[in-house]
């Protein structure tokens, strides 16, 4: 850390874990400390491959942050929500539809959750680019930027890059193949996002069937979620049922997004996931989250790594013709601007709505 004396902020006391008997997803746990040696990586890449091919999600432990460091990040995550006035939040609101980026605040009731019943979200985001000085921040958050910068570097170099190396190895590609598409010093929209899910009214819960964020697949390459105890995240399991994600102290939940599907020619498909009302014994609490959303550099074209021996053996499932493949910048801006705002059309599948982004059908699941 840049200084031994850290700025003060209120301590976040996490709610107790649920005691309800829920149907949890049976996700593998990988030990990221093994990624530091060739022998460890050889063991891990097969575990990661099988987990992502089967579930699209996995848990990770021993990522290099202590429990105290993780807890401090959740203290800081509260600051943009609890210590900034509504008027100042509007000043730092992201121009999401205008520029296709969440950098800044995404205020509550911006996304449509249920168009038919006119239900909007009660989720507040504050997103910070990996270049933490790229745009100004609310006054209350400024003293914590050195710690956020440290957190960004840790996510990028100690978690994201090892995961990308393991994925490249699983495709029998040089280890740095995907790392070279996710640089730290290039223009892009990778960064930290703090999210607060506020409790909703009984009327909203009833009309939306308790769904807080409808089923979707992430825009980027890799999503790193820092585990927290309030339930709500569910994934569509291989058996077609919604399964809950379990909390692991100082653990991570990692999943792939659309960009990884582009790069791996459909070998790694993103898994549908959603957020629902927490279990009954946690409904008195708001839900706080800390995430690292990783996207490829803006100038990277979303083409499959066709040189992969694995993809040559199993075949490439292209999302579009190679000549029509969008740049990362184009894809992420269009998808971000449209998410939760565009008028969706009913799909052929039951409970599925669709939109077209850069010629590619994007599905939303209710």
Tab-separated table of C-alpha atoms in Angstrom:
chain	number	residue	atom	x	y	z
A	1	UNK	CA	0.000	0.000	0.000
A	2	UNK	CA	1.218	3.561	-0.658
A	3	UNK	CA	0.923	4.556	3.021
A	4	UNK	CA	0.855	2.846	6.408
A	5	UNK	CA	-1.822	5.282	7.567
A	6	UNK	CA	-5.063	4.576	5.784
A	7	UNK	CA	-7.948	7.054	5.534
A	8	UNK	CA	-10.841	6.282	7.820
A	9	UNK	CA	-14.247	5.037	6.757
A	10	UNK	CA	-17.078	3.193	8.449
A	11	UNK	CA	-16.574	-0.546	8.849
A	12	UNK	CA	-18.926	-2.771	6.900
A	13	UNK	CA	-20.331	-5.557	9.030
A	14	UNK	CA	-21.439	-8.352	6.691
A	15	UNK	CA	-24.790	-9.970	7.410
A	16	UNK	CA	-24.809	-13.578	8.627
A	17	UNK	CA	-24.934	-16.326	6.038
A	18	UNK	CA	-28.289	-17.884	5.278
A	19	UNK	CA	-29.324	-20.964	7.214
A	20	UNK	CA	-31.891	-21.973	4.608
A	21	UNK	CA	-31.572	-25.310	2.859
A	22	UNK	CA	-30.953	-24.044	-0.674
A	23	UNK	CA	-30.041	-25.932	-3.813
A	24	UNK	CA	-26.487	-24.731	-4.413
A	25	UNK	CA	-24.511	-25.155	-7.623
A	26	UNK	CA	-21.807	-27.787	-7.217
A	27	UNK	CA	-18.933	-25.711	-8.547
A	28	UNK	CA	-15.272	-26.786	-8.441
A	29	UNK	CA	-12.816	-24.787	-6.314
A	30	UNK	CA	-9.417	-23.989	-7.803
A	31	UNK	CA	-6.386	-22.957	-5.766
A	32	UNK	CA	-4.838	-19.962	-7.534
A	33	UNK	CA	-1.632	-20.202	-5.478
A	34	UNK	CA	-0.728	-23.170	-7.701
A	35	UNK	CA	-0.676	-20.896	-10.757
A	36	UNK	CA	2.790	-19.626	-9.808
A	37	UNK	CA	4.625	-22.750	-11.032
A	38	UNK	CA	4.564	-24.677	-14.315
A	39	UNK	CA	3.625	-27.849	-12.434
A	40	UNK	CA	0.772	-26.081	-10.676
A	41	UNK	CA	-0.543	-24.559	-13.896
A	42	UNK	CA	-0.462	-27.960	-15.589
A	43	UNK	CA	-2.711	-29.259	-12.810
A	44	UNK	CA	-4.999	-26.236	-12.753
A	45	UNK	CA	-5.733	-25.762	-16.427
A	46	UNK	CA	-7.506	-29.111	-16.676
A	47	UNK	CA	-9.576	-28.280	-13.565
A	48	UNK	CA	-10.442	-24.871	-14.953
A	49	UNK	CA	-11.262	-26.285	-18.401
A	50	UNK	CA	-13.653	-28.864	-16.995
A	51	UNK	CA	-15.307	-26.340	-14.650
A	52	UNK	CA	-15.870	-23.690	-17.311
A	53	UNK	CA	-16.946	-26.194	-19.964
A	54	UNK	CA	-19.467	-27.757	-17.570
A	55	UNK	CA	-20.697	-24.862	-15.456
A	56	UNK	CA	-19.280	-21.633	-16.916
A	57	UNK	CA	-18.507	-20.664	-13.304
A	58	UNK	CA	-15.995	-21.706	-10.652
A	59	UNK	CA	-14.777	-20.737	-7.196
A	60	UNK	CA	-11.185	-19.621	-6.580
A	61	UNK	CA	-9.223	-19.409	-3.326
A	62	UNK	CA	-5.695	-18.403	-2.262
A	63	UNK	CA	-5.675	-15.470	-4.676
A	64	UNK	CA	-3.193	-13.346	-2.710
A	65	UNK	CA	-5.396	-10.991	-0.695
A	66	UNK	CA	-5.825	-11.586	3.009
A	67	UNK	CA	-9.223	-11.596	4.708
A	68	UNK	CA	-8.361	-8.184	6.205
A	69	UNK	CA	-7.528	-6.730	2.781
A	70	UNK	CA	-10.745	-8.130	1.361
A	71	UNK	CA	-12.771	-6.693	4.273
A	72	UNK	CA	-11.171	-3.283	3.766
A	73	UNK	CA	-12.321	-3.281	0.123
A	74	UNK	CA	-15.901	-3.858	1.266
A	75	UNK	CA	-15.536	-0.948	3.715
A	76	UNK	CA	-14.471	1.231	0.782
A	77	UNK	CA	-17.251	-0.183	-1.411
A	78	UNK	CA	-19.804	1.407	0.922
A	79	UNK	CA	-18.378	4.919	0.514
A	80	UNK	CA	-19.838	5.827	-2.915
A	81	UNK	CA	-23.297	4.722	-1.750
A	82	UNK	CA	-23.415	5.868	1.880
A	83	UNK	CA	-21.169	8.951	1.934
A	84	UNK	CA	-22.181	10.732	-1.285
A	85	UNK	CA	-25.334	12.846	-1.547
A	86	UNK	CA	-27.991	12.138	-4.202
A	87	UNK	CA	-27.143	15.400	-5.969
A	88	UNK	CA	-23.427	14.613	-6.097
A	89	UNK	CA	-24.203	11.130	-7.411
A	90	UNK	CA	-26.046	12.732	-10.325
A	91	UNK	CA	-22.974	14.866	-11.013
A	92	UNK	CA	-20.872	11.722	-11.403
A	93	UNK	CA	-23.491	9.643	-13.206
A	94	UNK	CA	-22.267	7.641	-16.192
A	95	UNK	CA	-23.479	8.594	-19.643
A	96	UNK	CA	-24.324	4.969	-20.316
A	97	UNK	CA	-26.503	5.282	-23.407
A	98	UNK	CA	-24.427	8.133	-24.828
A	99	UNK	CA	-20.926	6.616	-24.617
A	100	UNK	CA	-21.587	2.936	-23.856
A	101	UNK	CA	-19.701	2.816	-20.561
A	102	UNK	CA	-20.689	2.341	-16.924
A	103	UNK	CA	-17.790	4.458	-15.613
A	104	UNK	CA	-19.314	6.510	-12.791
A	105	UNK	CA	-22.724	5.865	-11.266
A	106	UNK	CA	-25.465	3.740	-12.698
A	107	UNK	CA	-28.320	5.067	-10.617
A	108	UNK	CA	-31.301	3.108	-9.370
A	109	UNK	CA	-34.268	2.417	-11.668
A	110	UNK	CA	-32.193	2.745	-14.845
A	111	UNK	CA	-32.657	-0.843	-16.074
A	112	UNK	CA	-35.965	-2.406	-17.038
A	113	UNK	CA	-36.493	-5.613	-15.083
A	114	UNK	CA	-40.063	-6.345	-16.151
A	115	UNK	CA	-41.298	-4.295	-19.106
A	116	UNK	CA	-44.856	-5.584	-18.937
A	117	UNK	CA	-45.310	-4.507	-15.308
A	118	UNK	CA	-43.082	-1.415	-15.589
A	119	UNK	CA	-40.661	-2.652	-12.915
A	120	UNK	CA	-37.181	-1.123	-12.867
A	121	UNK	CA	-34.111	-2.147	-10.907
A	122	UNK	CA	-33.125	-1.001	-7.408
A	123	UNK	CA	-29.400	-1.482	-8.024
A	124	UNK	CA	-26.798	1.245	-7.730
A	125	UNK	CA	-23.358	0.822	-9.328
A	126	UNK	CA	-20.176	2.805	-9.089
A	127	UNK	CA	-17.679	1.749	-11.776
A	128	UNK	CA	-14.002	2.751	-11.859
A	129	UNK	CA	-11.782	2.224	-14.902
A	130	UNK	CA	-8.526	0.327	-14.290
A	131	UNK	CA	-6.881	3.704	-14.850
A	132	UNK	CA	-8.409	5.087	-11.658
A	133	UNK	CA	-7.517	8.681	-12.572
A	134	UNK	CA	-9.193	8.515	-15.980
A	135	UNK	CA	-12.205	10.492	-14.719
A	136	UNK	CA	-12.965	12.487	-11.559
A	137	UNK	CA	-14.590	10.872	-8.535
A	138	UNK	CA	-16.867	12.031	-5.703
A	139	UNK	CA	-15.045	13.902	-2.952
A	140	UNK	CA	-15.675	11.216	-0.317
A	141	UNK	CA	-14.049	8.520	-2.479
A	142	UNK	CA	-10.881	10.396	-3.441
A	143	UNK	CA	-8.818	9.527	-0.326
A	144	UNK	CA	-9.296	5.840	-1.104
A	145	UNK	CA	-8.067	5.908	-4.716
A	146	UNK	CA	-4.578	4.563	-3.850
A	147	UNK	CA	-6.158	1.502	-2.223
A	148	UNK	CA	-8.575	1.059	-5.133
A	149	UNK	CA	-5.625	1.293	-7.516
A	150	UNK	CA	-3.854	-1.447	-5.546
A	151	UNK	CA	-7.026	-3.556	-5.731
A	152	UNK	CA	-7.216	-3.002	-9.502
A	153	UNK	CA	-3.603	-4.094	-9.991
A	154	UNK	CA	-4.148	-7.166	-7.826
A	155	UNK	CA	-7.219	-8.251	-9.783
A	156	UNK	CA	-5.568	-7.641	-13.133
A	157	UNK	CA	-2.150	-9.182	-12.604
A	158	UNK	CA	-2.684	-11.732	-9.811
A	159	UNK	CA	-6.119	-13.078	-10.776
A	160	UNK	CA	-7.147	-12.155	-14.327
A	161	UNK	CA	-3.825	-12.838	-16.059
A	162	UNK	CA	-3.290	-16.235	-14.361
A	163	UNK	CA	-6.825	-17.249	-15.381
A	164	UNK	CA	-6.176	-16.134	-18.967
A	165	UNK	CA	-2.934	-18.150	-19.037
A	166	UNK	CA	-4.781	-21.241	-17.854
A	167	UNK	CA	-7.440	-20.809	-20.536
A	168	UNK	CA	-4.758	-20.387	-23.208
A	169	UNK	CA	-3.016	-23.555	-21.976
A	170	UNK	CA	-6.297	-25.450	-22.122
A	171	UNK	CA	-6.465	-24.523	-25.815
A	172	UNK	CA	-2.818	-25.579	-26.326
A	173	UNK	CA	-1.914	-21.993	-27.147
A	174	UNK	CA	1.114	-20.027	-25.894
A	175	UNK	CA	0.377	-18.892	-22.337
A	176	UNK	CA	0.427	-15.175	-23.173
A	177	UNK	CA	-2.032	-15.418	-26.102
A	178	UNK	CA	-5.032	-14.027	-24.192
A	179	UNK	CA	-2.968	-11.904	-21.796
A	180	UNK	CA	-1.764	-9.938	-24.826
A	181	UNK	CA	-5.388	-9.057	-25.595
A	182	UNK	CA	-5.957	-7.775	-22.027
A	183	UNK	CA	-3.211	-5.238	-21.386
A	184	UNK	CA	-3.159	-2.827	-18.479
A	185	UNK	CA	-1.944	0.234	-20.360
A	186	UNK	CA	-4.276	0.159	-23.373
A	187	UNK	CA	-7.609	1.899	-23.874
A	188	UNK	CA	-10.586	-0.141	-22.704
A	189	UNK	CA	-13.338	-0.459	-20.124
A	190	UNK	CA	-11.912	-3.033	-17.721
A	191	UNK	CA	-12.208	-2.025	-14.075
A	192	UNK	CA	-13.690	-2.344	-10.610
A	193	UNK	CA	-17.406	-2.016	-9.974
A	194	UNK	CA	-19.033	-1.655	-6.581
A	195	UNK	CA	-22.733	-2.575	-6.555
A	196	UNK	CA	-25.440	-2.162	-3.962
A	197	UNK	CA	-28.716	-4.028	-4.358
A	198	UNK	CA	-31.354	-2.231	-2.308
A	199	UNK	CA	-34.339	-4.030	-0.836
A	200	UNK	CA	-37.526	-3.693	-2.869
A	201	UNK	CA	-41.180	-3.232	-2.032
A	202	UNK	CA	-43.516	-6.227	-1.756
A	203	UNK	CA	-45.357	-4.943	-4.819
A	204	UNK	CA	-42.146	-4.893	-6.877
A	205	UNK	CA	-41.233	-8.381	-5.704
A	206	UNK	CA	-44.637	-9.757	-6.617
A	207	UNK	CA	-44.796	-8.175	-10.055
A	208	UNK	CA	-41.251	-9.170	-11.003
A	209	UNK	CA	-41.557	-12.676	-9.492
A	210	UNK	CA	-38.674	-11.826	-7.126
A	211	UNK	CA	-36.182	-11.294	-9.983
A	212	UNK	CA	-33.765	-8.417	-9.317
A	213	UNK	CA	-31.689	-8.818	-12.484
A	214	UNK	CA	-33.001	-11.045	-15.258
A	215	UNK	CA	-31.003	-13.932	-16.664
A	216	UNK	CA	-28.152	-12.784	-18.898
A	217	UNK	CA	-24.595	-13.471	-20.041
A	218	UNK	CA	-21.794	-11.012	-19.319
A	219	UNK	CA	-20.446	-8.695	-22.018
A	220	UNK	CA	-16.727	-9.076	-21.364
A	221	UNK	CA	-14.119	-11.816	-21.147
A	222	UNK	CA	-13.870	-12.668	-17.441
A	223	UNK	CA	-15.902	-11.560	-14.429
A	224	UNK	CA	-14.313	-11.743	-10.973
A	225	UNK	CA	-16.825	-11.510	-8.130
A	226	UNK	CA	-15.537	-11.155	-4.565
A	227	UNK	CA	-17.733	-13.492	-2.560
A	228	UNK	CA	-20.089	-11.965	0.007
A	229	UNK	CA	-22.675	-13.616	2.256
A	230	UNK	CA	-26.020	-12.225	1.053
A	231	UNK	CA	-27.516	-14.742	-1.370
A	232	UNK	CA	-29.215	-13.881	-4.626
A	233	UNK	CA	-26.895	-14.937	-7.447
A	234	UNK	CA	-28.121	-17.985	-9.324
A	235	UNK	CA	-26.789	-19.780	-12.386
A	236	UNK	CA	-28.580	-21.929	-14.928
A	237	UNK	CA	-27.108	-25.353	-14.136
A	238	UNK	CA	-26.439	-28.032	-16.771
A	239	UNK	CA	-29.714	-29.732	-15.771
A	240	UNK	CA	-31.658	-26.583	-16.722
A	241	UNK	CA	-32.461	-25.570	-13.136
A	242	UNK	CA	-31.572	-22.356	-11.336
A	243	UNK	CA	-28.961	-23.084	-8.633
A	244	UNK	CA	-27.709	-20.720	-5.922
A	245	UNK	CA	-24.090	-19.607	-5.646
A	246	UNK	CA	-22.603	-20.356	-2.240
A	247	UNK	CA	-20.554	-17.855	-0.223
A	248	UNK	CA	-16.909	-18.737	0.503
A	249	UNK	CA	-15.033	-16.520	2.954
A	250	UNK	CA	-12.387	-14.540	1.042
A	251	UNK	CA	-13.202	-16.564	-2.037
A	252	UNK	CA	-13.881	-15.547	-5.620
A	253	UNK	CA	-16.596	-16.492	-8.080
A	254	UNK	CA	-15.250	-16.417	-11.644
A	255	UNK	CA	-17.149	-16.756	-14.912
A	256	UNK	CA	-16.639	-16.157	-18.606
A	257	UNK	CA	-18.557	-13.755	-20.831
A	258	UNK	CA	-19.352	-13.227	-24.494
A	259	UNK	CA	-15.870	-12.004	-25.430
A	260	UNK	CA	-14.327	-15.284	-24.303
A	261	UNK	CA	-16.835	-17.116	-26.499
A	262	UNK	CA	-15.618	-15.068	-29.468
A	263	UNK	CA	-11.951	-15.778	-28.693
A	264	UNK	CA	-12.427	-19.500	-28.051
A	265	UNK	CA	-14.736	-20.197	-30.961
A	266	UNK	CA	-17.554	-21.303	-28.691
A	267	UNK	CA	-15.331	-23.686	-26.690
A	268	UNK	CA	-16.056	-21.680	-23.550
A	269	UNK	CA	-19.667	-20.539	-23.542
A	270	UNK	CA	-20.938	-18.017	-20.991
A	271	UNK	CA	-23.458	-19.356	-18.505
A	272	UNK	CA	-26.815	-17.695	-17.940
A	273	UNK	CA	-27.055	-16.143	-14.481
A	274	UNK	CA	-29.429	-13.846	-12.633
A	275	UNK	CA	-29.984	-12.152	-9.273
A	276	UNK	CA	-33.120	-12.821	-7.257
A	277	UNK	CA	-34.457	-11.760	-3.874
A	278	UNK	CA	-32.225	-13.112	-1.075
A	279	UNK	CA	-33.338	-16.031	1.092
A	280	UNK	CA	-36.001	-15.151	3.676
A	281	UNK	CA	-33.541	-14.923	6.586
A	282	UNK	CA	-31.481	-12.281	4.706
A	283	UNK	CA	-34.249	-10.041	3.381
A	284	UNK	CA	-33.649	-7.375	6.024
A	285	UNK	CA	-30.268	-6.593	4.427
A	286	UNK	CA	-29.108	-4.791	1.305
A	287	UNK	CA	-26.640	-6.702	-0.881
A	288	UNK	CA	-23.166	-5.203	-1.390
A	289	UNK	CA	-20.825	-6.426	-4.124
A	290	UNK	CA	-17.292	-5.858	-5.419
A	291	UNK	CA	-16.421	-6.988	-8.954
A	292	UNK	CA	-13.654	-6.825	-11.527
A	293	UNK	CA	-15.140	-6.848	-15.026
A	294	UNK	CA	-12.432	-7.649	-17.569
A	295	UNK	CA	-12.697	-6.832	-21.250
A	296	UNK	CA	-10.179	-7.070	-24.053
A	297	UNK	CA	-8.422	-3.932	-25.251
A	298	UNK	CA	-10.639	-1.696	-27.372
A	299	UNK	CA	-8.590	-2.236	-30.544
A	300	UNK	CA	-8.794	-6.039	-30.374
A	301	UNK	CA	-11.026	-7.678	-32.955
A	302	UNK	CA	-13.261	-10.400	-31.524
A	303	UNK	CA	-11.964	-13.264	-33.656
A	304	UNK	CA	-11.514	-16.914	-32.619
A	305	UNK	CA	-7.984	-18.121	-31.905
A	306	UNK	CA	-8.147	-20.375	-34.953
A	307	UNK	CA	-4.499	-21.446	-34.505
A	308	UNK	CA	-5.474	-23.435	-31.392
A	309	UNK	CA	-4.828	-27.177	-31.912
A	310	UNK	CA	-7.825	-27.872	-29.673
A	311	UNK	CA	-10.165	-25.762	-31.789
A	312	UNK	CA	-8.808	-27.400	-34.925
A	313	UNK	CA	-9.789	-30.763	-33.464
A	314	UNK	CA	-13.224	-29.888	-32.074
A	315	UNK	CA	-14.229	-27.229	-34.597
A	316	UNK	CA	-14.954	-23.528	-34.277
A	317	UNK	CA	-18.418	-22.233	-33.506
A	318	UNK	CA	-18.313	-18.709	-34.888
A	319	UNK	CA	-20.633	-15.998	-33.609
A	320	UNK	CA	-20.437	-14.298	-37.019
A	321	UNK	CA	-18.324	-14.353	-40.157
A	322	UNK	CA	-14.698	-13.409	-39.459
A	323	UNK	CA	-14.944	-10.393	-41.739
A	324	UNK	CA	-17.931	-9.161	-39.696
A	325	UNK	CA	-16.325	-9.658	-36.284
A	326	UNK	CA	-16.639	-6.430	-34.272
A	327	UNK	CA	-13.902	-4.621	-32.445
A	328	UNK	CA	-14.062	-4.998	-28.687
A	329	UNK	CA	-14.817	-1.283	-28.351
A	330	UNK	CA	-17.791	-1.525	-30.713
A	331	UNK	CA	-19.215	-4.628	-29.049
A	332	UNK	CA	-18.926	-3.461	-25.445
A	333	UNK	CA	-20.283	0.030	-26.174
A	334	UNK	CA	-23.303	-1.263	-28.076
A	335	UNK	CA	-24.057	-3.966	-25.514
A	336	UNK	CA	-23.634	-1.612	-22.549
A	337	UNK	CA	-25.794	1.109	-24.060
A	338	UNK	CA	-28.576	-1.342	-24.893
A	339	UNK	CA	-28.615	-3.449	-21.725
A	340	UNK	CA	-31.778	-2.926	-19.704
A	341	UNK	CA	-32.876	-0.076	-21.970
A	342	UNK	CA	-33.769	-1.464	-25.382
A	343	UNK	CA	-37.173	-2.856	-26.254
A	344	UNK	CA	-36.735	-6.609	-26.409
A	345	UNK	CA	-38.619	-8.970	-28.678
A	346	UNK	CA	-40.036	-12.295	-27.553
A	347	UNK	CA	-37.842	-15.159	-28.650
A	348	UNK	CA	-38.830	-18.590	-29.853
A	349	UNK	CA	-37.860	-20.176	-26.526
A	350	UNK	CA	-40.263	-19.822	-23.621
A	351	UNK	CA	-39.379	-16.981	-21.257
A	352	UNK	CA	-36.652	-15.663	-23.569
A	353	UNK	CA	-36.424	-12.144	-24.985
A	354	UNK	CA	-34.001	-11.117	-27.707
A	355	UNK	CA	-32.172	-8.172	-29.205
A	356	UNK	CA	-29.561	-7.929	-31.965
A	357	UNK	CA	-26.165	-6.364	-31.216
A	358	UNK	CA	-23.705	-6.045	-34.118
A	359	UNK	CA	-25.631	-8.709	-36.016
A	360	UNK	CA	-25.503	-11.165	-33.110
A	361	UNK	CA	-28.643	-12.325	-31.290
A	362	UNK	CA	-28.345	-11.580	-27.561
A	363	UNK	CA	-30.830	-13.374	-25.308
A	364	UNK	CA	-32.318	-12.350	-21.980
A	365	UNK	CA	-33.915	-14.964	-19.736
A	366	UNK	CA	-36.884	-14.522	-17.416
